[in-house]
Coordinates of N, CA, C and O in Angstrom, one line a residue:
X1 N 126.5 -30.0 -35.8 CA 125.8 -29.1 -34.9 C 124.3 -29.4 -35.1 O 123.8 -29.4 -36.2
X2 N 123.6 -29.5 -34.0 CA 122.2 -29.8 -34.1 C 121.4 -28.6 -34.2 O 121.8 -27.5 -34.1
X3 N 120.1 -28.8 -34.5 CA 119.1 -27.7 -34.6 C 119.1 -26.8 -33.4 O 119.2 -25.5 -33.5
X4 N 119.1 -27.4 -32.2 CA 119.1 -26.5 -31.0 C 120.4 -25.8 -30.8 O 120.4 -24.6 -30.3
X5 N 121.5 -26.4 -31.2 CA 122.8 -25.6 -31.1 C 122.8 -24.4 -32.1 O 123.3 -23.4 -31.7
X6 N 122.2 -24.6 -33.3 CA 122.2 -23.5 -34.2 C 121.3 -22.4 -33.7 O 121.6 -21.2 -33.8
X7 N 120.1 -22.8 -33.1 CA 119.2 -21.8 -32.5 C 119.9 -21.1 -31.4 O 119.8 -19.9 -31.2
X8 N 120.7 -21.8 -30.6 CA 121.5 -21.2 -29.5 C 122.5 -20.2 -30.0 O 122.8 -19.2 -29.4
X9 N 123.1 -20.5 -31.2 CA 124.0 -19.6 -31.8 C 123.3 -18.3 -32.1 O 123.8 -17.2 -32.0
X10 N 122.0 -18.4 -32.6 CA 121.2 -17.2 -32.9 C 120.9 -16.4 -31.7 O 121.0 -15.2 -31.6
X11 N 120.6 -17.1 -30.6 CA 120.3 -16.4 -29.3 C 121.5 -15.8 -28.8 O 121.5 -14.7 -28.2
X12 N 122.7 -16.4 -28.9 CA 123.9 -15.8 -28.5 C 124.2 -14.5 -29.2 O 124.6 -13.5 -28.6
X13 N 123.9 -14.4 -30.5 CA 124.1 -13.2 -31.3 C 123.1 -12.1 -30.7 O 123.4 -10.9 -30.9
X14 N 122.0 -12.5 -30.1 CA 121.1 -11.5 -29.5 C 121.4 -11.2 -28.1 O 120.7 -10.4 -27.4
X15 N 122.4 -11.8 -27.5 CA 122.7 -11.6 -26.1 C 121.8 -12.3 -25.2 O 121.6 -11.9 -24.0
X16 N 121.1 -13.4 -25.7 CA 120.1 -14.1 -24.9 C 120.7 -15.4 -24.4 O 121.6 -16.0 -25.0
X17 N 120.2 -15.9 -23.2 CA 120.8 -17.2 -22.7 C 120.4 -18.4 -23.6 O 119.3 -18.3 -24.3
X18 N 121.2 -19.4 -23.7 CA 120.8 -20.6 -24.5 C 119.7 -21.4 -23.9 O 119.4 -21.2 -22.7
X19 N 119.0 -22.2 -24.7 CA 118.0 -23.0 -24.2 C 118.5 -24.5 -24.3 O 119.3 -24.8 -25.1
X20 N 117.9 -25.3 -23.4 CA 118.3 -26.7 -23.4 C 117.3 -27.6 -24.2 O 117.7 -28.7 -24.6
X21 N 116.1 -27.1 -24.3 CA 115.1 -27.8 -25.1 C 114.1 -26.9 -25.7 O 113.7 -25.9 -25.1
X22 N 113.7 -27.2 -26.9 CA 112.7 -26.4 -27.6 C 111.3 -26.5 -26.9 O 110.5 -25.6 -27.0
X23 N 111.1 -27.5 -26.1 CA 109.8 -27.7 -25.4 C 109.8 -26.9 -24.1 O 108.8 -26.4 -23.6
X24 N 111.0 -26.7 -23.5 CA 111.1 -26.0 -22.2 C 111.1 -24.4 -22.4 O 110.7 -23.7 -21.5
X25 N 111.6 -24.0 -23.5 CA 111.8 -22.5 -23.7 C 110.5 -21.8 -23.9 O 109.5 -22.4 -24.4
X26 N 110.4 -20.6 -23.4 CA 109.1 -19.8 -23.5 C 108.7 -19.7 -24.9 O 107.5 -19.7 -25.2
X27 N 109.6 -19.5 -25.8 CA 109.3 -19.3 -27.2 C 109.9 -20.4 -28.1 O 110.1 -20.3 -29.2
X28 N 110.1 -21.6 -27.4 CA 110.7 -22.7 -28.1 C 110.1 -23.1 -29.4 O 110.8 -23.3 -30.4
X29 N 108.8 -23.2 -29.5 CA 108.1 -23.6 -30.7 C 108.2 -22.5 -31.7 O 108.4 -22.8 -32.9
X30 N 108.2 -21.3 -31.3 CA 108.4 -20.2 -32.3 C 109.8 -20.2 -32.8 O 110.0 -20.0 -34.0
X31 N 110.8 -20.5 -32.0 CA 112.2 -20.6 -32.4 C 112.3 -21.7 -33.5 O 112.9 -21.5 -34.5
X32 N 111.7 -22.8 -33.2 CA 111.8 -23.9 -34.1 C 111.1 -23.6 -35.5 O 111.6 -24.0 -36.5
X33 N 109.9 -23.0 -35.4 CA 109.2 -22.7 -36.6 C 110.0 -21.7 -37.5 O 110.1 -21.9 -38.7
X34 N 110.5 -20.6 -36.9 CA 111.3 -19.7 -37.6 C 112.6 -20.3 -38.2 O 113.0 -20.1 -39.3
X35 N 113.2 -21.2 -37.4 CA 114.4 -21.9 -37.8 C 114.1 -22.7 -39.1 O 114.8 -22.7 -40.1
X36 N 113.0 -23.5 -39.1 CA 112.6 -24.4 -40.3 C 112.3 -23.5 -41.5 O 112.7 -23.8 -42.6
X37 N 111.6 -22.4 -41.3 CA 111.3 -21.5 -42.4 C 112.6 -20.9 -43.0 O 112.8 -20.9 -44.2
X38 N 113.5 -20.5 -42.1 CA 114.8 -19.9 -42.6 C 115.6 -20.9 -43.3 O 116.2 -20.6 -44.3
X39 N 115.7 -22.1 -42.7 CA 116.5 -23.2 -43.4 C 116.0 -23.4 -44.8 O 116.9 -23.5 -45.7
X40 N 114.7 -23.6 -45.0 CA 114.2 -23.9 -46.3 C 114.3 -22.7 -47.2 O 114.6 -22.9 -48.4
X41 N 114.1 -21.6 -46.7 CA 114.3 -20.3 -47.5 C 115.8 -20.2 -48.0 O 116.0 -19.9 -49.1
X42 N 116.7 -20.5 -47.1 CA 118.1 -20.3 -47.4 C 118.5 -21.4 -48.4 O 119.3 -21.1 -49.3
X43 N 118.0 -22.6 -48.3 CA 118.3 -23.7 -49.2 C 117.8 -23.4 -50.6 O 118.5 -23.6 -51.6
X44 N 116.6 -22.8 -50.7 CA 116.0 -22.6 -52.0 C 116.4 -21.3 -52.6 O 116.4 -21.1 -53.9
X45 N 116.8 -20.3 -51.8 CA 117.2 -19.0 -52.4 C 118.7 -19.0 -52.8 O 119.0 -18.3 -53.8
X46 N 119.5 -19.8 -52.2 CA 120.9 -19.9 -52.5 C 121.2 -21.4 -52.6 O 121.5 -22.0 -51.5
X47 N 121.2 -22.0 -53.7 CA 121.3 -23.5 -53.8 C 122.7 -24.0 -53.4 O 123.6 -23.9 -54.2
X48 N 122.8 -24.4 -52.2 CA 124.1 -24.8 -51.6 C 124.5 -26.2 -52.2 O 123.6 -27.1 -52.3
X49 N 125.7 -26.3 -52.5 CA 126.1 -27.6 -53.2 C 125.8 -28.8 -52.4 O 125.5 -29.9 -53.0
X50 N 126.0 -28.8 -51.1 CA 125.7 -30.0 -50.3 C 124.3 -30.4 -50.3 O 124.0 -31.6 -50.1
X51 N 123.4 -29.5 -50.7 CA 122.0 -29.9 -50.8 C 121.5 -30.2 -52.2 O 120.3 -30.5 -52.4
X52 N 122.4 -30.1 -53.2 CA 122.0 -30.4 -54.6 C 122.1 -31.8 -54.9 O 123.1 -32.5 -54.5
X53 N 121.1 -32.4 -55.5 CA 121.1 -33.8 -55.9 C 120.6 -34.0 -57.3 O 120.1 -33.0 -57.9
X54 N 120.9 -35.1 -57.9 CA 120.5 -35.4 -59.3 C 119.7 -36.7 -59.2 O 120.0 -37.6 -58.4
X55 N 118.8 -36.9 -60.1 CA 118.0 -38.1 -60.2 C 117.4 -38.3 -61.5 O 116.9 -37.3 -62.1
X56 N 117.5 -39.5 -62.0 CA 116.8 -39.8 -63.3 C 115.4 -40.2 -63.0 O 115.1 -41.0 -62.1
X57 N 114.5 -39.7 -63.8 CA 113.0 -39.9 -63.6 C 112.5 -40.8 -64.7 O 112.7 -40.6 -65.8
X58 N 111.7 -41.8 -64.3 CA 111.0 -42.6 -65.2 C 109.7 -41.9 -65.6 O 109.1 -41.2 -64.8
X59 N 109.2 -42.2 -66.8 CA 108.0 -41.6 -67.3 C 106.8 -42.2 -66.6 O 106.7 -43.5 -66.5
X60 N 105.8 -41.4 -66.3 CA 104.6 -41.9 -65.7 C 103.7 -42.4 -66.8 O 103.8 -42.0 -68.0
X61 N 102.8 -43.4 -66.5 CA 101.9 -43.9 -67.5 C 100.8 -42.8 -67.9 O 100.4 -42.7 -69.1
X62 N 100.5 -42.0 -67.0 CA 99.5 -40.9 -67.2 C 100.1 -39.9 -68.2 O 101.3 -39.5 -68.1
X63 N 99.3 -39.4 -69.1 CA 99.7 -38.3 -70.0 C 99.2 -37.0 -69.6 O 98.2 -36.9 -68.9
X64 N 99.8 -36.0 -70.1 CA 99.3 -34.6 -69.9 C 99.0 -34.0 -71.3 O 99.9 -33.5 -71.9
X65 N 97.8 -34.3 -71.8 CA 97.5 -34.0 -73.1 C 98.2 -34.9 -74.0 O 98.2 -36.1 -73.9
X66 N 99.1 -34.3 -74.9 CA 99.9 -35.1 -75.8 C 101.3 -35.2 -75.3 O 102.2 -35.6 -76.0
X67 N 101.6 -34.8 -74.1 CA 102.9 -34.8 -73.5 C 103.1 -35.8 -72.4 O 102.1 -36.3 -71.9
X68 N 104.4 -36.1 -72.1 CA 104.7 -37.1 -71.1 C 105.0 -36.4 -69.7 O 105.4 -35.3 -69.7
X69 N 104.7 -37.2 -68.7 CA 104.8 -36.7 -67.3 C 105.9 -37.4 -66.6 O 106.0 -38.6 -66.7
X70 N 106.7 -36.7 -65.8 CA 107.8 -37.2 -65.0 C 107.6 -36.7 -63.6 O 107.7 -35.5 -63.3
X71 N 107.3 -37.5 -62.6 CA 107.1 -37.1 -61.2 C 108.3 -36.6 -60.6 O 109.4 -37.2 -60.6
X72 N 108.3 -35.4 -60.0 CA 109.4 -34.8 -59.3 C 109.7 -35.6 -58.0 O 108.8 -36.2 -57.4
X73 N 111.0 -35.7 -57.6 CA 111.3 -36.4 -56.4 C 110.6 -35.9 -55.2 O 110.3 -34.7 -55.1
X74 N 110.2 -36.7 -54.2 CA 109.5 -36.3 -53.1 C 110.2 -35.3 -52.3 O 109.6 -34.4 -51.6
X75 N 111.6 -35.3 -52.3 CA 112.4 -34.4 -51.5 C 112.8 -33.2 -52.2 O 113.7 -32.5 -51.8
X76 N 112.2 -32.9 -53.3 CA 112.5 -31.7 -54.2 C 112.0 -30.4 -53.5 O 110.8 -30.3 -53.4
X77 N 112.9 -29.6 -53.2 CA 112.6 -28.3 -52.7 C 112.6 -27.2 -53.7 O 111.7 -26.3 -53.8
X78 N 113.5 -27.3 -54.7 CA 113.7 -26.3 -55.7 C 114.3 -27.0 -57.0 O 115.3 -27.7 -56.8
X79 N 113.6 -26.9 -58.1 CA 114.1 -27.5 -59.3 C 115.1 -26.6 -60.0 O 114.9 -25.4 -60.1
X80 N 116.3 -27.1 -60.3 CA 117.4 -26.3 -60.9 C 117.5 -26.5 -62.4 O 117.5 -25.6 -63.1
X81 N 117.6 -27.8 -62.8 CA 117.8 -28.1 -64.2 C 117.1 -29.4 -64.6 O 116.9 -30.2 -63.7
X82 N 116.8 -29.5 -65.8 CA 116.2 -30.7 -66.4 C 117.1 -31.1 -67.6 O 117.4 -30.2 -68.4
X83 N 117.4 -32.4 -67.7 CA 118.2 -32.9 -68.8 C 117.5 -33.9 -69.5 O 116.8 -34.8 -68.9
X84 N 117.5 -33.9 -70.8 CA 117.0 -35.0 -71.6 C 118.0 -36.2 -71.5 O 119.2 -36.0 -71.7
X85 N 117.5 -37.4 -71.3 CA 118.4 -38.5 -71.2 C 117.6 -39.8 -71.5 O 116.3 -39.8 -71.5
X86 N 118.3 -40.8 -71.7 CA 117.6 -42.1 -72.0 C 117.8 -43.0 -70.8 O 118.9 -43.2 -70.3
X87 N 116.7 -43.6 -70.3 CA 116.7 -44.5 -69.2 C 117.2 -45.9 -69.7 O 117.4 -46.8 -68.9
X88 N 117.3 -46.1 -71.0 CA 117.7 -47.4 -71.5 C 119.1 -47.7 -71.3 O 119.6 -48.8 -71.1
X89 N 120.0 -46.6 -71.3 CA 121.4 -46.8 -71.1 C 121.8 -45.9 -70.0 O 122.0 -44.7 -70.2
X90 N 121.9 -46.4 -68.8 CA 122.2 -45.5 -67.6 C 123.7 -45.0 -67.6 O 124.0 -44.2 -66.8
X91 N 124.5 -45.5 -68.5 CA 125.9 -45.0 -68.6 C 126.0 -43.8 -69.6 O 127.0 -43.2 -69.6
X92 N 124.9 -43.6 -70.3 CA 124.9 -42.5 -71.2 C 125.0 -41.2 -70.6 O 124.3 -40.9 -69.6
X93 N 125.9 -40.3 -71.0 CA 126.0 -39.0 -70.4 C 124.8 -38.1 -70.7 O 124.1 -38.3 -71.7
X94 N 124.6 -37.1 -69.9 CA 123.5 -36.2 -70.1 C 123.8 -35.4 -71.4 O 124.8 -34.6 -71.4
X95 N 123.0 -35.5 -72.5 CA 123.3 -34.8 -73.7 C 123.1 -33.3 -73.7 O 123.9 -32.6 -74.2
X96 N 122.0 -32.9 -73.1 CA 121.8 -31.4 -73.2 C 120.7 -31.0 -72.1 O 119.9 -31.8 -71.7
X97 N 120.8 -29.8 -71.7 CA 119.8 -29.3 -70.8 C 118.5 -29.0 -71.5 O 118.5 -28.5 -72.6
X98 N 117.4 -29.5 -71.0 CA 116.1 -29.4 -71.6 C 115.5 -28.0 -71.3 O 115.5 -27.5 -70.2
X99 N 115.0 -27.3 -72.4 CA 114.4 -26.0 -72.3 C 112.9 -26.1 -72.4 O 112.2 -25.4 -71.7
X100 N 112.4 -26.9 -73.3 CA 111.0 -26.8 -73.6 C 110.2 -27.8 -72.7 O 109.6 -28.7 -73.2
X101 N 110.1 -27.5 -71.5 CA 109.3 -28.3 -70.6 C 108.4 -27.3 -69.7 O 108.6 -26.1 -69.6
X102 N 107.4 -27.9 -69.1 CA 106.5 -27.2 -68.2 C 106.5 -27.9 -66.9 O 106.9 -29.1 -66.8
X103 N 105.9 -27.3 -65.9 CA 105.7 -27.9 -64.6 C 104.2 -27.9 -64.2 O 103.6 -26.8 -64.3
X104 N 103.7 -29.0 -63.9 CA 102.3 -29.1 -63.5 C 102.0 -30.3 -62.6 O 102.7 -31.3 -62.9
X105 N 101.2 -30.2 -61.7 CA 100.8 -31.4 -60.8 C 102.1 -32.0 -60.2 O 102.2 -33.2 -60.1
X106 N 103.1 -31.2 -59.9 CA 104.3 -31.7 -59.3 C 105.1 -32.6 -60.2 O 105.8 -33.5 -59.8
X107 N 104.9 -32.4 -61.5 CA 105.6 -33.2 -62.6 C 106.2 -32.3 -63.6 O 105.8 -31.2 -63.8
X108 N 107.2 -32.8 -64.2 CA 107.8 -32.2 -65.4 C 107.0 -32.7 -66.6 O 106.7 -33.9 -66.8
X109 N 106.6 -31.8 -67.5 CA 105.7 -32.1 -68.6 C 106.6 -31.8 -69.9 O 107.1 -30.7 -70.0
X110 N 106.8 -32.8 -70.7 CA 107.7 -32.7 -71.8 C 107.3 -33.6 -73.0 O 106.6 -34.6 -72.8
X111 N 107.8 -33.3 -74.2 CA 107.6 -34.2 -75.3 C 108.6 -35.3 -75.3 O 108.5 -36.3 -76.1
X112 N 109.6 -35.2 -74.5 CA 110.6 -36.3 -74.4 C 110.0 -37.5 -73.8 O 109.3 -37.5 -72.8
X113 N 110.2 -38.6 -74.5 CA 109.4 -39.9 -74.1 C 110.3 -40.9 -73.4 O 109.8 -42.0 -73.0
X114 N 111.6 -40.8 -73.3 CA 112.4 -41.8 -72.8 C 113.2 -41.5 -71.6 O 114.3 -42.0 -71.4
X115 N 112.7 -40.5 -70.8 CA 113.4 -40.2 -69.5 C 114.0 -38.9 -69.5 O 114.5 -38.4 -70.5
X116 N 114.0 -38.3 -68.3 CA 114.7 -37.0 -68.0 C 115.5 -37.2 -66.7 O 115.2 -38.1 -65.9
X117 N 116.5 -36.4 -66.6 CA 117.2 -36.3 -65.3 C 117.1 -34.9 -64.8 O 117.1 -33.9 -65.5
X118 N 116.9 -34.8 -63.5 CA 116.8 -33.5 -62.8 C 117.9 -33.2 -61.9 O 118.5 -34.2 -61.2
X119 N 118.3 -32.0 -61.8 CA 119.2 -31.5 -60.7 C 118.3 -30.6 -59.9 O 117.6 -29.7 -60.4
X120 N 118.4 -30.8 -58.5 CA 117.4 -30.1 -57.7 C 118.0 -29.9 -56.3 O 119.0 -30.6 -55.9
X121 N 117.4 -28.9 -55.6 CA 117.8 -28.7 -54.2 C 116.9 -29.6 -53.4 O 115.6 -29.6 -53.5
X122 N 117.4 -30.5 -52.5 CA 116.6 -31.4 -51.8 C 116.3 -30.9 -50.4 O 117.1 -30.1 -49.8
X123 N 115.3 -31.4 -49.8 CA 114.9 -31.1 -48.4 C 115.9 -31.8 -47.5 O 116.3 -32.9 -47.8
X124 N 116.4 -31.1 -46.5 CA 117.4 -31.7 -45.6 C 116.7 -31.8 -44.2 O 116.3 -30.8 -43.6
X125 N 116.7 -33.0 -43.8 CA 116.1 -33.3 -42.4 C 117.1 -33.4 -41.3 O 116.8 -33.0 -40.2
X126 N 118.3 -33.9 -41.7 CA 119.3 -34.1 -40.7 C 120.2 -32.8 -40.7 O 121.0 -32.6 -41.7
X127 N 120.2 -32.0 -39.7 CA 120.9 -30.7 -39.6 C 122.4 -30.9 -39.2 O 123.1 -29.9 -39.3
X128 N 122.8 -32.0 -38.7 CA 124.1 -32.1 -38.1 C 125.2 -32.0 -39.1 O 126.3 -31.4 -38.7
X129 N 125.1 -32.4 -40.4 CA 126.3 -32.3 -41.3 C 126.4 -31.0 -42.0 O 127.1 -30.9 -43.0
X130 N 125.6 -30.0 -41.6 CA 125.7 -28.7 -42.3 C 127.1 -28.1 -42.3 O 127.8 -28.1 -41.3
X131 N 127.5 -27.5 -43.5 CA 128.8 -26.9 -43.5 C 128.8 -25.7 -42.6 O 127.8 -25.1 -42.3
X132 N 130.0 -25.3 -42.0 CA 130.1 -24.1 -41.1 C 129.4 -22.8 -41.6 O 128.7 -22.2 -40.8
X133 N 129.7 -22.5 -42.8 CA 129.1 -21.2 -43.3 C 127.6 -21.2 -43.4 O 126.9 -20.3 -43.1
X134 N 127.1 -22.4 -43.7 CA 125.6 -22.5 -43.8 C 125.0 -22.4 -42.4 O 124.0 -21.8 -42.2
X135 N 125.6 -23.1 -41.4 CA 125.2 -23.0 -40.0 C 125.2 -21.6 -39.5 O 124.2 -21.1 -38.9
X136 N 126.3 -20.9 -39.8 CA 126.4 -19.5 -39.3 C 125.4 -18.6 -40.0 O 124.8 -17.6 -39.4
X137 N 125.1 -18.8 -41.3 CA 124.1 -18.0 -42.1 C 122.7 -18.3 -41.5 O 122.0 -17.3 -41.4
X138 N 122.4 -19.5 -41.2 CA 121.1 -19.8 -40.6 C 121.0 -19.0 -39.3 O 120.0 -18.4 -39.0
X139 N 122.0 -19.2 -38.4 CA 122.0 -18.5 -37.1 C 121.8 -17.0 -37.2 O 121.0 -16.4 -36.5
X140 N 122.5 -16.4 -38.2 CA 122.4 -14.9 -38.3 C 121.0 -14.5 -38.8 O 120.5 -13.6 -38.3
X141 N 120.5 -15.3 -39.7 CA 119.2 -15.0 -40.3 C 118.1 -15.2 -39.2 O 117.1 -14.4 -39.1
X142 N 118.2 -16.3 -38.4 CA 117.2 -16.6 -37.4 C 117.3 -15.4 -36.3 O 116.3 -14.9 -35.9
X143 N 118.5 -15.0 -36.0 CA 118.7 -13.9 -35.0 C 118.1 -12.6 -35.6 O 117.4 -11.9 -34.8
X144 N 118.3 -12.4 -36.9 CA 117.7 -11.2 -37.5 C 116.1 -11.2 -37.4 O 115.5 -10.2 -37.1
X145 N 115.6 -12.4 -37.6 CA 114.1 -12.6 -37.6 C 113.6 -12.4 -36.2 O 112.5 -11.9 -36.0
X146 N 114.4 -12.7 -35.2 CA 114.0 -12.6 -33.8 C 114.3 -11.2 -33.1 O 113.9 -10.9 -32.0
X147 N 115.2 -10.5 -33.8 CA 115.7 -9.2 -33.2 C 114.6 -8.3 -32.8 O 114.6 -7.7 -31.7
X148 N 113.6 -8.1 -33.6 CA 112.5 -7.2 -33.3 C 111.6 -7.7 -32.2 O 111.2 -7.0 -31.3
X149 N 111.4 -9.0 -32.2 CA 110.5 -9.7 -31.2 C 111.1 -9.7 -29.8 O 110.5 -9.4 -28.8
X150 N 112.4 -10.0 -29.8 CA 113.1 -10.1 -28.5 C 113.7 -8.8 -28.0 O 113.6 -8.4 -26.9
X151 N 114.4 -8.1 -28.9 CA 115.2 -6.9 -28.5 C 114.5 -5.6 -28.9 O 114.9 -4.5 -28.6
X152 N 113.5 -5.7 -29.8 CA 112.8 -4.5 -30.3 C 113.8 -3.5 -30.9 O 113.7 -2.3 -30.6
X153 N 114.7 -4.0 -31.6 CA 115.8 -3.2 -32.2 C 115.9 -3.3 -33.7 O 116.4 -4.4 -34.2
X154 N 115.6 -2.3 -34.4 CA 115.7 -2.3 -35.9 C 117.2 -2.3 -36.3 O 117.6 -2.9 -37.2
X155 N 118.0 -1.6 -35.5 CA 119.5 -1.5 -35.8 C 120.1 -2.8 -35.6 O 121.0 -3.2 -36.5
X156 N 119.7 -3.6 -34.6 CA 120.3 -4.9 -34.4 C 119.8 -5.8 -35.5 O 120.6 -6.6 -36.1
X157 N 118.6 -5.7 -35.9 CA 118.1 -6.6 -37.0 C 118.9 -6.3 -38.3 O 119.3 -7.2 -39.0
X158 N 119.1 -5.0 -38.6 CA 119.9 -4.6 -39.8 C 121.3 -5.2 -39.7 O 121.9 -5.7 -40.7
X159 N 121.9 -5.1 -38.6 CA 123.3 -5.6 -38.4 C 123.4 -7.1 -38.6 O 124.3 -7.6 -39.3
X160 N 122.4 -7.8 -38.1 CA 122.3 -9.2 -38.3 C 122.1 -9.6 -39.8 O 122.6 -10.6 -40.3
X161 N 121.2 -8.8 -40.4 CA 121.0 -9.0 -41.9 C 122.2 -8.8 -42.7 O 122.5 -9.6 -43.6
X162 N 123.0 -7.8 -42.3 CA 124.3 -7.6 -43.0 C 125.3 -8.7 -42.7 O 126.0 -9.1 -43.6
X163 N 125.3 -9.3 -41.5 CA 126.1 -10.4 -41.2 C 125.7 -11.6 -42.0 O 126.6 -12.3 -42.6
X164 N 124.4 -11.8 -42.1 CA 123.9 -12.9 -43.0 C 124.4 -12.8 -44.4 O 124.9 -13.7 -45.0
X165 N 124.2 -11.6 -45.0 CA 124.6 -11.4 -46.4 C 126.1 -11.6 -46.6 O 126.6 -12.1 -47.6
X166 N 126.9 -11.1 -45.6 CA 128.4 -11.3 -45.7 C 128.7 -12.8 -45.7 O 129.6 -13.3 -46.4
X167 N 128.0 -13.6 -44.9 CA 128.2 -15.1 -44.8 C 127.9 -15.7 -46.2 O 128.6 -16.6 -46.6
X168 N 126.8 -15.3 -46.7 CA 126.3 -15.8 -48.0 C 127.4 -15.5 -49.1 O 127.7 -16.3 -50.0
X169 N 127.8 -14.2 -49.1 CA 128.9 -13.8 -50.1 C 130.1 -14.6 -49.9 O 130.8 -15.0 -50.9
X170 N 130.5 -14.9 -48.7 CA 131.7 -15.7 -48.4 C 131.5 -17.1 -49.0 O 132.4 -17.7 -49.6
X171 N 130.3 -17.7 -48.8 CA 130.0 -19.0 -49.3 C 130.1 -19.0 -50.8 O 130.5 -20.0 -51.4
X172 N 129.6 -18.0 -51.5 CA 129.7 -17.9 -52.9 C 131.1 -17.8 -53.4 O 131.5 -18.4 -54.3
X173 N 131.9 -17.0 -52.7 CA 133.4 -17.0 -53.0 C 134.0 -18.3 -52.8 O 135.0 -18.7 -53.6
X174 N 133.6 -19.1 -51.8 CA 134.2 -20.4 -51.6 C 133.6 -21.5 -52.5 O 133.9 -22.7 -52.4
X175 N 132.7 -21.1 -53.4 CA 132.1 -22.0 -54.4 C 131.2 -23.0 -53.6 O 131.1 -24.2 -54.1
X176 N 130.6 -22.7 -52.5 CA 129.7 -23.5 -51.8 C 128.3 -23.4 -52.2 O 127.4 -24.2 -51.8
X177 N 128.0 -22.4 -53.1 CA 126.7 -22.2 -53.6 C 126.8 -22.3 -55.2 O 127.7 -21.7 -55.8
X178 N 125.9 -23.0 -55.8 CA 126.0 -23.2 -57.2 C 125.6 -21.9 -57.9 O 124.7 -21.2 -57.5
X179 N 126.4 -21.6 -59.0 CA 126.1 -20.3 -59.7 C 125.6 -20.6 -61.1 O 125.4 -19.7 -61.9
X180 N 125.5 -21.9 -61.5 CA 125.1 -22.2 -62.8 C 123.7 -22.7 -63.0 O 123.4 -23.4 -64.0
X181 N 122.8 -22.4 -62.0 CA 121.4 -22.9 -62.1 C 120.7 -22.1 -63.3 O 120.9 -20.9 -63.4
X182 N 120.0 -22.9 -64.1 CA 119.3 -22.3 -65.2 C 118.0 -21.7 -64.7 O 117.4 -22.2 -63.7
X183 N 117.5 -20.8 -65.5 CA 116.2 -20.2 -65.2 C 115.1 -21.2 -65.6 O 115.2 -21.8 -66.6
X184 N 114.0 -21.3 -64.8 CA 112.9 -22.1 -65.2 C 112.2 -21.4 -66.3 O 112.1 -20.2 -66.4
X185 N 111.7 -22.1 -67.3 CA 111.1 -21.5 -68.5 C 110.0 -20.5 -68.1 O 109.3 -20.7 -67.1
X186 N 109.8 -19.5 -69.0 CA 108.8 -18.5 -68.7 C 107.4 -19.0 -68.6 O 106.6 -18.4 -67.9
X187 N 107.1 -20.1 -69.3 CA 105.7 -20.6 -69.3 C 105.5 -21.6 -68.1 O 104.5 -22.3 -68.2
X188 N 106.3 -21.6 -67.1 CA 106.1 -22.5 -66.0 C 106.3 -21.8 -64.7 O 106.8 -20.7 -64.7
X189 N 106.0 -22.4 -63.6 CA 106.1 -21.8 -62.3 C 107.3 -22.3 -61.6 O 107.8 -23.4 -61.8
X190 N 107.9 -21.5 -60.7 CA 109.1 -21.9 -60.0 C 108.6 -22.8 -58.9 O 107.7 -22.5 -58.2
X191 N 109.3 -23.9 -58.8 CA 108.9 -24.9 -57.8 C 109.7 -24.7 -56.5 O 110.9 -24.9 -56.4
X192 N 109.0 -24.2 -55.5 CA 109.5 -24.2 -54.2 C 108.4 -24.8 -53.3 O 107.3 -24.3 -53.1
X193 N 108.7 -26.0 -52.8 CA 107.7 -26.8 -52.1 C 107.5 -26.3 -50.7 O 108.4 -25.8 -50.1
X194 N 106.3 -26.4 -50.2 CA 106.0 -26.0 -48.8 C 106.2 -27.2 -48.0 O 105.4 -28.1 -47.8
X195 N 107.4 -27.4 -47.4 CA 107.8 -28.6 -46.7 C 108.0 -28.3 -45.2 O 108.4 -29.2 -44.5
X196 N 107.6 -27.2 -44.8 CA 107.8 -26.8 -43.4 C 107.1 -27.8 -42.5 O 107.6 -28.1 -41.4
X197 N 106.0 -28.3 -42.9 CA 105.3 -29.3 -42.0 C 105.6 -30.7 -42.2 O 105.2 -31.6 -41.5
X198 N 106.5 -31.0 -43.2 CA 106.9 -32.4 -43.5 C 107.8 -33.0 -42.4 O 108.5 -32.3 -41.8

């Protein structure tokens, strides 16, 4: 299902006619902006399994004081876990989740000198392979965001928010959302990239 089809699902929930193009619709660009915001918010607030990726990171030459730096992947929307690992043996299993790291300059900062592996939520540009519950959750949330603007109805907005939460709960029951994400250490900031314009 394409972006415009998901937006049309949202409009259908509001009792509005579908649009054929985001350029032709009176509020097409607003619909698209709200859609992209909601998509990235939904991905980073509830880490859906289809959007979770892992990657081994090589150490940068640049140091951060007396610590080593590992550049986060370009498509990283939300960092979930960091593992200590060796890049010398790529068959080596991840030995343990790393706790003593910081985040700065879009890098992981650590005393580990031979490589780390990250698990993260990635930016998704191709909307067509979204799972059904994720598509419906986006549509419900977009509709809730538009309810006041289009219908001027707080009751409708609340009903759509409830539908959205029900869909998220169903996805959690179906194990489509990871439940084992670790907390980012207290001495670092939560990484949620501003990718709306990418």
